Amino acid sequence: MKAWEQAYRLMQEASPVVLGEEEQTWLAMNEVEKFFDTNLKMFWHSNVPGSGAPEMLAVAAVQSMHNMGYKTDHLLDLLKAGEAAYDMDDMPELQRITARLMNELSRLPKEEGAAYWSYQAYDSWEAYEAKAVLPSYDAYDVQADDFASRIHAGWVAQIVGGALGTAIEGYTSQKLQEKFGEIRGYVRTPNTYNDDITFEIAFLNAFDKSGYEVSSAAIAEEWVALVPSGWSAEDIAIKNIKSGVYPPESGYFNNPYREWIGAQMRGAICGMVAPGNPKEAAHLAWKDAVVSHANNGVLGEIFNAVLVSLAFVEKDIRKIVELSVDAIPADSEYYDIVSTALAWCRQHDDWRETWKLCEERFKEFNWIHAYPNAMAEVVALWYGNGDFDETLHIIAMVGQDVDCNAAQIVTALGIMNGLSSIGSKWTEPIGEYLHTYLRVMKKMQISELSDWTVNAVRKHQNG
């Protein structure tokens, strides 16, 4: 039956009814209004669920476009007007101003002298592949028991890192030191809720179905199927996909957060399913990243995917960091960021001295941007030098988007050093279960997630 025939038949067969006042649906609009107004208010002022850190996405959107080399000074009056409307709880005016702001952000003029434009942008896998320096190894034996135990250790480590970081993300190194002193354990009873891992599970679901030929479109459809909502770049991408805007357009269309951490925070799963194959890990990361990000945001996911893939075949974490930096094209801004952090690590014995230099380097960037957090990863991995506890100590103390950073880098350490390297002070409070806010799989055993990952890889490598 054709669409017009279905619509015609529906009307022809409909019989009039008389609805009582309570049966009419007009009052439901009050709840709709409340929902959308609450969401809009969160765009102007919000607090991170896990840590309570303050964030202003409207301001951050303007900040991010400035970071990407666009003229934004003329938007300051709009931000001021939006703040006034927010303070007065004038929702009609706040709706108008927000629409105007998003319109302006979508058509900003370039700041021709901005440093951003002196770097090469990467908008295709082929362009990246032509410039990337990726080592190759003999095929990793995914049938070995060792593979399964490493995957399990990687997931346990990632969940531990996320649980530690969720409670303290969004704060500076100085403020964390003042509040907690030296952080060497959970600052509160941990839980496993985390937005990062939801997107990795969505990727795993797509990978399980299609293997290494998985497409960005297939990953995008898992997002809208499984993930009820996102934040910043992922929120915009989900809205784009639901509107029929698919990758790679979904990653950059009306998306001022496209170089934030949202792709970088989910690279580990791509490395886990491509053990000892950094090129494959990078390719999977590219396909996953363009769902919600572009250019340097995509390179951020590649960085972590390569890092984790290498953990299966290398035993020196500092070498892994060096190889992961080399996997980023040398003419990109992302490379400038991670290579600068690496150079400073080599020059200084004290991670705090290096971190002060990093803080000055990224001070114009939001704490959810990829750059502060990429530098944090390099510093923690270099000075932690393979020790699980010390690496978590450093990544906690440098602050920024701690859960994303900790989860990614200790996945590599778990894979490299095994489950025995993760102390019981980290694992016992977590227990055996992972809790998520996915539409399905709201609770699963960590061992179940590990087995799923292993079986998916074995199925598609055999295929």
Short mmCIF file of N, CA and C in Angstrom, two decimals, residues 7 44 58 63 113 117 147 179 182 240 259-260 289 361 385 443 446 453-454:
data_model
loop_
_atom_site.label_atom_id
_atom_site.label_comp_id
_atom_site.label_asym_id
_atom_site.label_seq_id
_atom_site.Cartn_x
_atom_site.Cartn_y
_atom_site.Cartn_z
N ALA A 7 -2.82 6.98 4.12
CA ALA A 7 -3.38 8.19 4.72
C ALA A 7 -4.86 8.36 4.34
N TRP A 44 21.97 27.38 29.25
CA TRP A 44 22.56 28.62 29.77
C TRP A 44 23.26 28.39 31.10
N ALA A 58 25.97 27.89 26.47
CA ALA A 58 25.82 29.01 25.55
C ALA A 58 27.13 29.77 25.41
N GLN A 63 32.81 30.39 22.86
CA GLN A 63 34.22 30.12 23.15
C GLN A 63 34.79 29.13 22.13
N GLY A 113 43.39 35.94 10.61
CA GLY A 113 44.71 35.85 11.22
C GLY A 113 44.81 34.85 12.35
N TRP A 117 43.82 28.57 11.48
CA TRP A 117 43.84 28.38 10.02
C TRP A 117 45.23 28.10 9.47
N PHE A 147 43.78 -13.01 25.35
CA PHE A 147 42.98 -11.92 24.78
C PHE A 147 41.75 -11.66 25.64
N LYS A 179 40.48 21.03 48.03
CA LYS A 179 39.33 20.30 48.56
C LYS A 179 39.70 18.92 49.10
N GLU A 182 45.79 15.13 48.20
CA GLU A 182 46.25 14.19 47.16
C GLU A 182 45.21 13.09 46.98
N ASN A 240 20.45 15.90 15.10
CA ASN A 240 20.68 15.89 13.66
C ASN A 240 20.26 14.56 13.05
N GLU A 259 34.80 19.96 18.23
CA GLU A 259 36.18 19.61 18.57
C GLU A 259 36.36 19.42 20.07
N TRP A 260 35.25 19.15 20.75
CA TRP A 260 35.30 18.85 22.18
C TRP A 260 35.68 17.38 22.39
N ALA A 289 33.80 8.61 15.21
CA ALA A 289 33.94 10.02 15.61
C ALA A 289 33.12 10.97 14.76
N ARG A 361 48.95 26.84 28.30
CA ARG A 361 48.78 26.60 26.86
C ARG A 361 47.31 26.50 26.46
N ASN A 385 53.96 6.23 34.24
CA ASN A 385 54.93 5.25 33.74
C ASN A 385 54.49 3.80 33.96
N LYS A 443 21.43 -2.67 33.08
CA LYS A 443 22.28 -3.34 34.07
C LYS A 443 22.84 -4.60 33.45
N ILE A 446 29.83 -6.95 34.38
CA ILE A 446 31.03 -6.50 33.66
C ILE A 446 31.62 -7.66 32.88
N THR A 453 32.37 -8.41 24.04
CA THR A 453 33.43 -7.80 23.25
C THR A 453 34.32 -8.85 22.62
N VAL A 454 34.74 -9.81 23.40
CA VAL A 454 35.61 -10.88 22.91
C VAL A 454 34.93 -11.67 21.81
#
